[in-house]
Each structure stands twice: as C-alpha cells, then as structure tokens.
Amino acid sequence: MGVECFVTGGSGFIGQHLVARLSAAGHTVRVLMRKPGDIERLREQAEQLGGVAGPIHAVEGDISKAGLGLSERDKRCVSAARVVFHLAAQFTWGLTLEQAHAVNVQGALNVAELAVSQGARLLMVGGYMLRNEPHLLGIGVDIAQPERTDWPAVYRRVGGYEGSKLEAHFAVVRYMHEVGGDYAIVHPATVFGHSETGHIVGGQPLAGLIRDLAAGRFMAVPGTAEHWLPLVTVDYLVAMIVGVAFDPAMNRREVLAMYEHTPNLQGLLQLLAAALSVKAPRWHVPITLLRAVLRIPGLGKRLGISAESLNFIQTQRFDMAESTRLERRYRIAHPDMGRALENTVRYVMGGDLAQVRSAAGGLQSSPTVISGRRG
Ligand SMILES: NC(=O)c1ccc[n+]([C@@H]2O[C@H](COP(=O)([O-])OP(=O)(O)OC[C@H]3O[C@@H](n4cnc5c(N)ncnc54)[C@H](OP(=O)(O)O)[C@@H]3O)[C@@H](O)[C@H]2O)c1
C-alpha cells in the first residue's frame, strides 16, 4: 500500500532517483523545493528514471528556515508523511562555516524537528566518512562526546562541506535521542551513475573526475596503492535507502552503502581511462605533497582539484557486515561495477538519458533488485 513520503533534496542527483523509485512503488511523494515551479521538470525527470509523475508534488520551502519556511497549508499537507527522507545539503567545496552550518547543520535539525513533530520516521543520508573512526579522531572529532568537539577547528581542517555533514550527524542523533524520535541513517560512499543508463548529474564529484581524466588533467594518481575512493551506484544506494526507510527494525540504526570491492584509485582511473580511450596516469603523488602544492593561490582552480576533495581518498577499510545483512533482507545486490562505470563514462561524455536508456533496454529491470520486493 502506498505511503505518504516527504523528501528534502528531491531535485538533487540522489533525490531524483529516490523520487522516481518511491513513485514507481506507489507512494505519494511530497518534495520540498526552493523553486516549486521546477516541479514539472522533476516529474519529467522522474519518469525518465523509471518513476511515475502523478504522485509527485512540490511543497515550497527551505531547510535553513525555521519550520522549513512552510506555509500553514503545506504544513498540513506534509503532516501525513510517515517517512521524512532528508537528503538536502549544500554539497560543494569552498563553503564558509556560516553557509555550511545554516543549511547542513541547522537545516538537518529543522527537518528532524518536523519529523518528530508528526511522529514520522526520519531517514537521513549521511556520508561514509562518518564510519571512518581513525579519520574522525585525526581531525579532532570527539566521538564519545561529540558536543565537546571544537567544530570550527574541524571545519578549518576538512572544509565546510565535510565539517558540517559531520556536525549535522552528531547534532541530529543527539536531538533524536533526547526527544525519543525514530530515525535511521544511510551513509553513502561517493555516488556514481545508474548502472544501466549511467545517468549522473554534471556537478557530482565523479562526473568531474571523469571530465578531468578525459581532458588529460590527471597527471598522477593521488596517494599510494592502498588509497581508494569507495564508490556506490545510485540505483543500489536508493534501493538501500528505501529498504531501510520502511524497515521498523532499523530504528536508531546506521548502515553503509558502499561497494567494498571498488578497486584502488589507480585501478579505478585505469577502468575509467579505458572507457574513455585515454591513457591512465601511472605515477603516484603523495597526498601531503598535493595538499602543499594546492596551497599555492589559484593552483587548485587551474588544476581543477580542491584540497577538500582529497579527504575522501583514503586507506581505511570498513566493516560491511550490517550492509551485507541488509542486502539479504531487502534482496538487493551491487550491480556489475565495470559495466556501471562504462555507462557512467558514456553518459558524462555526452550520452543523452533517453538515448542511453534505450541502449540499456529501459530501466524496468534494475539489477540491484534480485526479486520484486522494493520496500
Ligand atoms: N553524491 C555523493 O557522492 C554523496 C556521497 C555521500 C553523501 N551524499 C549526501 O547525499 C545527499 C544528497 O546528495 P546529492 O549528491 O544528491 O546532492 P545534490 O545533487 O547537490 O542535491 C542537493 C539537494 O539539496 C537541495 N538543497 C540545497 N540547499 C537547500 C536548502 N537550503 N533548502 C532545501 N533544499 C536545499 C537542492 O535543491 P535545489 O534544487 O533547490 O538546489 C538539491 O535538491 C546530501 O546530503 C549529500 O551530503 C552524497
């Protein structure tokens, strides 16, 4: 039976795929939009991605505003939502502390408050760095007592985006425990395109990496042979988000959405370079050296690299036991990585979604779903 859902960040990359999947499963989807006039475009996009336009509706608001800036009428409209999916974020490098905090931290708390006020499940999308404890300790996060963390210092170390995502996570978890709210969190690795169509949005980090490689801007592999950039396809991620969102047993639980067999960074660049028919970089450059070089004013811009993005290239391996257990429970599996990367490259390099979609034989048989159960 269809469930009322409320989605923030529904116009974003992951959000579009989530809205498509929820609507295809028969749920009513109310999407918080800063520009509600864009709803027709989102409906069309959701249809292209395998969804159904009819049950998708816009609600005007902004997560950084108290009460999300909802009108009384829209408040009543979303009050029936049983699940609040929180994906909205300022996802860009170079944010100031104030910008990042207002949307990613205060905004997340505003969304959590709304979910609690109507007794809804909050499904929050975090990020895999939250499961990298050595990294968190290394940048000064007090995991045992997060409220004692010097957050401005963390922001200075890792940048506004990552700092605010980390702070938001601990602030929302604390708030939900204080008020007895129902929440579950999915932590995605870096997201790449849909495994069948390759669909990805231009501003995504992986799309940028593909374009840089194609343009010959990658002269060396950052880090060592142990360094990797953990990835996940958007279709697997959305299947996991939906499974967790509707699973009563996931209250107060967190799970990683990550393909643990993602090759090391050099191997990944080789796969992408082969799909692009360009040469992959062979030599490694230490990340500390790259960071130092990027301090030269203007160089980051010229090379198309941000020091903030380097944090996501790391050597940590993760405990995937919970993810594996949930894959079995929701009957989902990672699609073929090589094929998904090839399709993503094809899409980034000019494939139009409709064209790629028909080449892939449509979206109806998403490989991430082993059987018909979609949560
Ligand atoms: N993509 C990844 O590799 C990745 C990896 C780990 C975690 N994540 C997390 O996954 C979530 C979704 O990521 P994404 O890649 O889909 O991001 P995205 O494509 O950049 O989309 C961001 C979304 O947030 C909305 N938004 C931004 N500021 C807002 C505000 N003040 N009020 C309301 N909505 C606002 C945007 O709406 P507009 O259309 O109005 O701009 C857009 O819908 C984020 O929380 C991100 O941190 C992403």
Coordinates of C-alpha atoms and ligand atoms in Angstrom, one line a residue:
M1 CA 0.0 0.0 0.0
G2 CA 1.2 3.5 -0.8
V3 CA 2.7 5.5 2.0
E4 CA 2.9 9.4 2.3
C5 CA 6.5 10.4 2.0
F6 CA 8.2 13.8 2.4
V7 CA 11.6 14.3 0.6
T8 CA 14.1 17.1 1.0
G9 CA 16.8 17.3 -1.7
G10 CA 14.4 15.6 -4.2
S11 CA 15.7 17.7 -7.1
G12 CA 19.3 16.6 -6.5
F13 CA 21.1 13.7 -8.0
I14 CA 20.3 11.0 -5.5
G15 CA 16.9 12.7 -4.7
Q16 CA 15.7 12.4 -8.4
H17 CA 16.4 8.6 -8.3
L18 CA 14.7 8.3 -4.9
V19 CA 11.6 10.2 -6.0
A20 CA 11.4 8.0 -9.1
R21 CA 11.7 4.8 -7.1
L22 CA 9.2 5.9 -4.4
S23 CA 6.6 7.0 -7.0
A24 CA 7.1 3.8 -9.0
A25 CA 6.4 1.8 -5.9
G26 CA 3.0 3.6 -5.5
H27 CA 4.0 6.0 -2.7
T28 CA 2.9 9.7 -2.6
V29 CA 5.9 11.9 -2.7
R30 CA 5.9 15.5 -1.5
V31 CA 9.2 17.2 -2.4
L32 CA 10.5 20.2 -0.5
M33 CA 11.6 22.7 -3.2
R34 CA 13.1 26.1 -3.0
K35 CA 11.8 26.7 -6.6
P36 CA 8.4 24.8 -6.7
G37 CA 7.9 26.0 -10.2
D38 CA 10.5 23.4 -11.2
I39 CA 8.2 20.5 -10.3
E40 CA 7.2 19.7 -13.9
R41 CA 10.8 19.3 -14.8
L42 CA 11.3 17.0 -11.8
R43 CA 8.2 15.0 -12.7
E44 CA 9.5 14.5 -16.3
Q45 CA 12.9 13.6 -15.0
A46 CA 11.4 11.1 -12.5
E47 CA 9.6 9.5 -15.4
Q48 CA 12.8 9.2 -17.4
L49 CA 14.3 7.5 -14.4
G50 CA 11.5 4.9 -14.2
G51 CA 9.1 6.7 -11.9
V52 CA 5.5 7.9 -12.2
A53 CA 4.8 11.7 -12.4
G54 CA 1.3 11.7 -10.9
P55 CA 2.0 11.1 -7.2
I56 CA 4.9 13.7 -7.1
H57 CA 4.0 17.0 -5.6
A58 CA 6.0 20.2 -4.7
V59 CA 6.0 21.9 -1.3
E60 CA 7.7 25.3 -1.2
G61 CA 10.4 25.7 1.5
D62 CA 14.0 26.0 2.5
I63 CA 15.5 23.8 5.2
S64 CA 17.6 26.6 6.6
K65 CA 14.4 28.4 7.7
A66 CA 12.6 27.7 10.9
G67 CA 9.8 25.2 10.2
L68 CA 11.4 24.8 6.8
G69 CA 9.5 28.0 5.9
L70 CA 6.4 26.0 5.1
S71 CA 3.0 27.8 4.8
E72 CA 0.2 26.6 7.1
R73 CA -1.4 24.8 4.1
D74 CA 1.8 23.0 3.2
K75 CA 2.4 22.1 6.8
R76 CA -1.0 20.3 6.8
C77 CA -0.1 18.7 3.5
V78 CA 3.1 17.1 4.8
S79 CA 1.7 16.3 8.2
A80 CA 0.5 12.9 6.8
A81 CA 4.0 11.9 5.8
R82 CA 5.1 8.7 7.6
V83 CA 8.7 8.9 6.4
V84 CA 10.7 12.0 6.0
F85 CA 13.7 11.5 3.7
H86 CA 16.4 14.1 4.4
L87 CA 18.8 14.4 1.5
A88 CA 19.1 18.2 1.1
A89 CA 22.5 19.7 1.6
Q90 CA 24.9 22.3 0.3
F91 CA 27.1 19.8 -1.5
T92 CA 30.0 21.9 -2.8
W93 CA 33.6 22.7 -1.9
G94 CA 34.7 26.1 -0.6
L95 CA 31.7 26.8 1.7
T96 CA 32.2 29.2 4.6
L97 CA 31.4 27.9 8.1
E98 CA 28.3 30.1 8.2
Q99 CA 26.9 28.9 4.9
A100 CA 27.6 25.2 5.6
H101 CA 26.2 25.4 9.1
A102 CA 23.0 27.2 8.2
V103 CA 21.9 24.6 5.7
N104 CA 23.7 21.3 6.5
V105 CA 23.5 21.5 10.4
Q106 CA 20.6 23.8 11.3
G107 CA 18.7 22.6 8.2
A108 CA 19.1 19.0 9.2
L109 CA 17.9 19.8 12.8
N110 CA 14.9 21.7 11.3
V111 CA 14.0 18.6 9.3
A112 CA 14.5 16.3 12.3
E113 CA 12.2 18.5 14.3
L114 CA 9.5 18.4 11.7
A115 CA 9.7 14.5 11.5
V116 CA 9.4 14.3 15.3
S117 CA 6.5 16.7 15.5
Q118 CA 4.4 14.4 13.3
G119 CA 5.7 11.1 14.7
A120 CA 7.4 10.2 11.3
R121 CA 10.5 8.1 10.7
L122 CA 13.5 10.3 9.7
L123 CA 15.6 8.7 7.1
M124 CA 18.8 10.7 6.9
V125 CA 21.5 10.5 4.3
G126 CA 24.9 11.0 5.9
G127 CA 28.3 10.1 4.3
Y128 CA 30.8 7.2 4.6
M129 CA 33.4 9.4 6.3
L130 CA 31.2 9.1 9.4
R131 CA 32.2 5.4 9.6
N132 CA 35.9 6.2 9.4
E133 CA 36.8 6.5 13.1
P134 CA 40.5 7.0 12.7
H135 CA 39.8 9.9 10.4
L136 CA 37.3 11.4 12.8
L137 CA 39.7 11.2 15.7
G138 CA 42.5 12.5 13.5
I139 CA 40.6 15.7 12.6
G140 CA 39.6 16.3 16.2
V141 CA 36.0 14.9 16.5
D142 CA 35.3 13.7 20.0
I143 CA 33.3 10.6 19.1
A144 CA 32.4 9.7 22.7
Q145 CA 31.2 13.3 23.5
P146 CA 30.6 15.0 20.1
E147 CA 29.3 18.1 21.8
R148 CA 32.8 18.7 23.2
T149 CA 34.2 18.9 19.6
D150 CA 35.7 22.2 18.5
W151 CA 33.7 22.3 15.3
P152 CA 35.1 25.5 13.9
A153 CA 38.6 23.8 14.1
V154 CA 37.2 20.7 12.3
Y155 CA 35.7 22.9 9.6
R156 CA 39.1 24.6 9.1
R157 CA 40.8 21.2 8.8
V158 CA 38.4 19.5 6.3
G159 CA 36.4 22.3 4.8
G160 CA 32.8 23.5 5.2
Y161 CA 31.0 20.6 3.5
E162 CA 32.6 17.7 5.3
G163 CA 32.8 19.6 8.6
S164 CA 29.1 20.5 8.5
K165 CA 28.0 17.0 7.4
L166 CA 29.9 15.5 10.4
E167 CA 28.5 18.1 12.8
A168 CA 24.9 17.6 11.5
H169 CA 25.1 13.9 12.0
F170 CA 26.1 14.1 15.7
A171 CA 23.6 17.0 16.3
V172 CA 20.7 15.1 14.8
V173 CA 21.5 11.9 16.5
R174 CA 21.7 13.7 19.9
Y175 CA 18.4 15.5 19.3
M176 CA 16.6 12.3 18.2
H177 CA 17.8 10.6 21.4
E178 CA 16.8 13.5 23.6
V179 CA 13.2 13.6 22.2
G180 CA 12.8 9.8 21.6
G181 CA 12.5 10.2 17.8
D182 CA 12.5 7.4 15.3
Y183 CA 15.4 7.7 12.8
A184 CA 17.7 5.6 10.5
I185 CA 20.8 6.7 8.6
V186 CA 22.3 5.5 5.4
H187 CA 26.0 6.5 4.7
P188 CA 26.8 6.5 1.0
A189 CA 30.2 6.2 -0.5
T190 CA 30.9 8.5 -3.4
V191 CA 28.0 8.0 -5.8
F192 CA 28.4 7.2 -9.5
G193 CA 25.8 6.8 -12.2
H194 CA 22.9 4.5 -12.6
S195 CA 24.3 1.0 -13.5
E196 CA 22.1 0.7 -16.6
T197 CA 21.8 4.2 -18.0
G198 CA 24.9 5.8 -16.5
H199 CA 22.7 8.8 -15.5
I200 CA 24.6 11.2 -13.3
V201 CA 24.3 14.9 -12.7
G202 CA 27.1 17.1 -14.0
G203 CA 28.1 18.7 -10.7
Q204 CA 28.8 15.3 -9.0
P205 CA 32.4 14.7 -7.9
L206 CA 32.7 11.5 -10.0
A207 CA 31.4 13.3 -13.1
G208 CA 34.1 15.9 -12.6
L209 CA 36.8 13.2 -12.2
I210 CA 35.8 11.6 -15.5
R211 CA 35.9 15.0 -17.3
D212 CA 39.3 15.8 -15.8
L213 CA 40.6 12.4 -16.9
A214 CA 39.3 12.9 -20.4
A215 CA 40.9 16.4 -20.6
G216 CA 44.3 14.9 -19.5
R217 CA 44.3 16.9 -16.3
F218 CA 45.1 13.8 -14.2
M219 CA 48.9 13.7 -14.4
A220 CA 49.4 11.4 -11.4
V221 CA 47.5 9.2 -9.0
P222 CA 47.0 10.9 -5.6
G223 CA 48.2 8.7 -2.7
T224 CA 49.6 5.2 -2.7
A225 CA 48.5 1.8 -4.0
E226 CA 46.5 1.5 -0.7
H227 CA 44.4 4.6 -1.4
W228 CA 40.9 4.2 -2.8
L229 CA 37.8 6.2 -3.4
P230 CA 34.9 4.0 -2.2
L231 CA 32.0 4.1 -4.7
V232 CA 28.4 3.0 -4.9
T233 CA 25.9 3.2 -7.8
V234 CA 22.9 5.5 -7.4
D235 CA 20.5 2.6 -8.0
Y236 CA 22.0 0.4 -5.3
L237 CA 22.1 3.4 -2.9
V238 CA 18.4 4.2 -3.5
A239 CA 17.4 0.6 -3.1
M240 CA 19.2 0.6 0.3
I241 CA 17.7 3.9 1.4
V242 CA 14.1 2.7 0.6
G243 CA 14.7 -0.7 2.3
V244 CA 16.0 1.0 5.5
A245 CA 13.3 3.7 5.5
F246 CA 10.4 1.2 5.6
D247 CA 12.1 -1.3 7.9
P248 CA 10.8 -0.9 11.5
A249 CA 13.8 -2.8 12.8
M250 CA 16.1 -0.1 11.6
N251 CA 15.1 2.5 14.3
R252 CA 18.3 4.2 15.5
R253 CA 20.5 2.2 13.2
E254 CA 23.0 3.2 10.6
V255 CA 24.3 1.4 7.5
L256 CA 27.0 2.0 4.9
A257 CA 26.1 1.9 1.2
M258 CA 29.4 1.1 -0.4
Y259 CA 30.9 -1.3 -3.0
E260 CA 33.7 -2.7 -0.8
H261 CA 35.4 -4.2 -3.9
T262 CA 35.9 -0.8 -5.5
P263 CA 39.4 -1.0 -6.9
N264 CA 42.2 1.2 -5.6
L265 CA 42.3 4.7 -7.1
Q266 CA 44.9 3.7 -9.7
G267 CA 42.7 0.7 -10.7
L268 CA 39.6 3.0 -10.8
L269 CA 41.4 5.5 -13.0
Q270 CA 42.6 2.7 -15.3
L271 CA 39.0 1.5 -15.7
L272 CA 37.7 5.0 -16.4
A273 CA 40.6 5.7 -18.8
A274 CA 40.0 2.5 -20.8
A275 CA 36.3 3.5 -21.2
L276 CA 37.4 7.0 -22.3
S277 CA 40.2 5.6 -24.6
V278 CA 42.8 7.8 -22.9
K279 CA 46.0 6.9 -21.0
A280 CA 45.6 6.4 -17.3
P281 CA 48.2 8.1 -15.0
R282 CA 50.8 5.7 -13.8
W283 CA 52.8 7.6 -11.2
H284 CA 51.7 8.3 -7.6
V285 CA 51.9 11.6 -5.9
P286 CA 51.8 11.7 -2.1
I287 CA 48.6 13.4 -0.8
T288 CA 50.6 15.5 1.7
L289 CA 52.6 16.9 -1.3
L290 CA 49.5 17.5 -3.3
R291 CA 47.9 19.4 -0.4
A292 CA 51.0 21.5 0.0
V293 CA 51.0 22.3 -3.7
L294 CA 47.3 23.2 -3.6
R295 CA 48.1 25.9 -1.0
I296 CA 49.6 28.0 -3.9
P297 CA 46.9 30.5 -4.7
G298 CA 45.0 29.8 -7.8
L299 CA 46.6 26.5 -8.5
G300 CA 43.7 24.4 -7.3
K301 CA 41.4 26.2 -9.7
R302 CA 43.9 25.7 -12.6
L303 CA 44.3 22.0 -11.9
G304 CA 40.6 21.5 -11.2
I305 CA 41.4 19.9 -7.8
S306 CA 40.1 21.1 -4.4
A307 CA 42.1 20.2 -1.2
E308 CA 38.7 19.3 0.4
S309 CA 38.1 16.5 -2.1
L310 CA 41.4 14.8 -1.2
N311 CA 40.0 13.8 2.2
F312 CA 37.7 11.3 0.5
I313 CA 40.6 9.4 -1.0
Q314 CA 41.8 7.3 1.9
T315 CA 43.2 3.9 3.0
Q316 CA 40.5 2.9 5.6
R317 CA 38.6 -0.4 5.1
F318 CA 35.1 -0.7 6.5
D319 CA 33.1 -3.3 8.4
M320 CA 30.4 -4.2 5.8
A321 CA 28.6 -6.9 8.0
E322 CA 25.4 -4.8 8.5
S323 CA 25.3 -3.8 4.8
T324 CA 25.6 -7.5 3.8
R325 CA 22.9 -8.5 6.2
L326 CA 20.5 -5.8 4.9
E327 CA 21.3 -6.7 1.2
R328 CA 20.0 -10.2 2.0
R329 CA 17.0 -8.8 3.9
Y330 CA 15.9 -6.4 1.2
R331 CA 17.1 -8.7 -1.6
I332 CA 19.4 -6.2 -3.3
A333 CA 22.9 -6.6 -4.7
H334 CA 25.6 -4.4 -6.2
P335 CA 25.4 -4.3 -10.0
D336 CA 28.4 -5.1 -12.2
M337 CA 30.9 -2.4 -11.4
G338 CA 32.8 -2.4 -14.7
R339 CA 29.7 -2.0 -16.7
A340 CA 28.2 0.6 -14.5
L341 CA 31.4 2.7 -14.7
E342 CA 31.4 2.3 -18.5
N343 CA 27.8 3.5 -18.7
T344 CA 28.6 6.4 -16.4
V345 CA 31.5 7.5 -18.6
R346 CA 29.3 7.2 -21.7
Y347 CA 26.7 9.4 -20.0
V348 CA 29.1 12.0 -18.8
M349 CA 30.8 12.3 -22.2
G350 CA 27.6 13.3 -23.9
G351 CA 25.1 10.5 -23.7
D352 CA 21.6 11.8 -23.5
L353 CA 19.5 9.9 -21.0
A354 CA 16.7 8.9 -23.4
Q355 CA 19.3 7.5 -25.8
V356 CA 21.4 5.7 -23.1
R357 CA 18.1 4.4 -21.6
S358 CA 17.0 2.8 -24.8
A359 CA 20.5 1.4 -25.4
A360 CA 20.3 -0.2 -22.0
G361 CA 16.9 -1.6 -22.7
G362 CA 14.9 0.6 -20.3
L363 CA 15.0 0.9 -16.5
Q364 CA 12.4 -1.7 -15.6
S365 CA 14.9 -4.4 -14.8
S366 CA 17.2 -2.7 -12.3
P367 CA 19.9 -5.2 -11.5
T368 CA 20.1 -4.1 -7.9
V369 CA 16.8 -5.8 -7.1
I370 CA 17.1 -9.5 -7.1
S371 CA 13.4 -10.1 -6.8
G372 CA 10.3 -7.8 -6.9
R373 CA 10.4 -6.7 -3.3
R374 CA 11.0 -2.9 -3.2
G375 CA 10.2 -2.0 0.3
Ligands
LIG1 N1 26.6 12.4 -4.2 C1 27.5 11.8 -3.4 O1 28.6 11.3 -3.8 C2 27.2 11.7 -1.9 C3 28.0 10.9 -1.1 C4 27.8 10.8 0.3 C5 26.7 11.6 0.8 N2 26.0 12.4 0.0 C6 24.8 13.1 0.6 O2 23.7 12.8 -0.1 C7 22.7 13.9 -0.1 C8 22.3 14.2 -1.5 O3 23.4 14.4 -2.3 P1 23.3 14.7 -3.8 O4 24.6 14.3 -4.5 O5 22.0 14.3 -4.4 O6 23.3 16.3 -3.8 P2 22.9 17.4 -4.9 O7 22.7 16.8 -6.2 O8 23.9 18.5 -4.7 O9 21.5 17.9 -4.4 C9 21.3 18.7 -3.2 C10 19.9 18.9 -3.0 O10 19.7 19.7 -1.8 C11 18.8 20.8 -2.1 N3 19.1 21.9 -1.2 C12 20.2 22.6 -1.0 N4 20.1 23.6 -0.2 C13 18.8 23.6 0.2 C14 18.0 24.3 1.1 N5 18.5 25.4 1.8 N6 16.7 24.0 1.3 C15 16.1 23.0 0.6 N7 16.8 22.2 -0.3 C16 18.1 22.5 -0.4 C17 19.0 21.1 -3.5 O11 17.8 21.8 -4.0 P3 17.9 22.9 -5.2 O12 17.4 22.1 -6.4 O13 17.0 23.9 -4.7 O14 19.3 23.3 -5.3 C18 19.1 19.7 -4.1 O15 17.8 19.1 -4.3 C19 23.5 15.0 0.6 O16 23.1 15.1 2.0 C20 25.0 14.6 0.5 O17 25.7 15.2 1.5 C21 26.2 12.5 -1.3

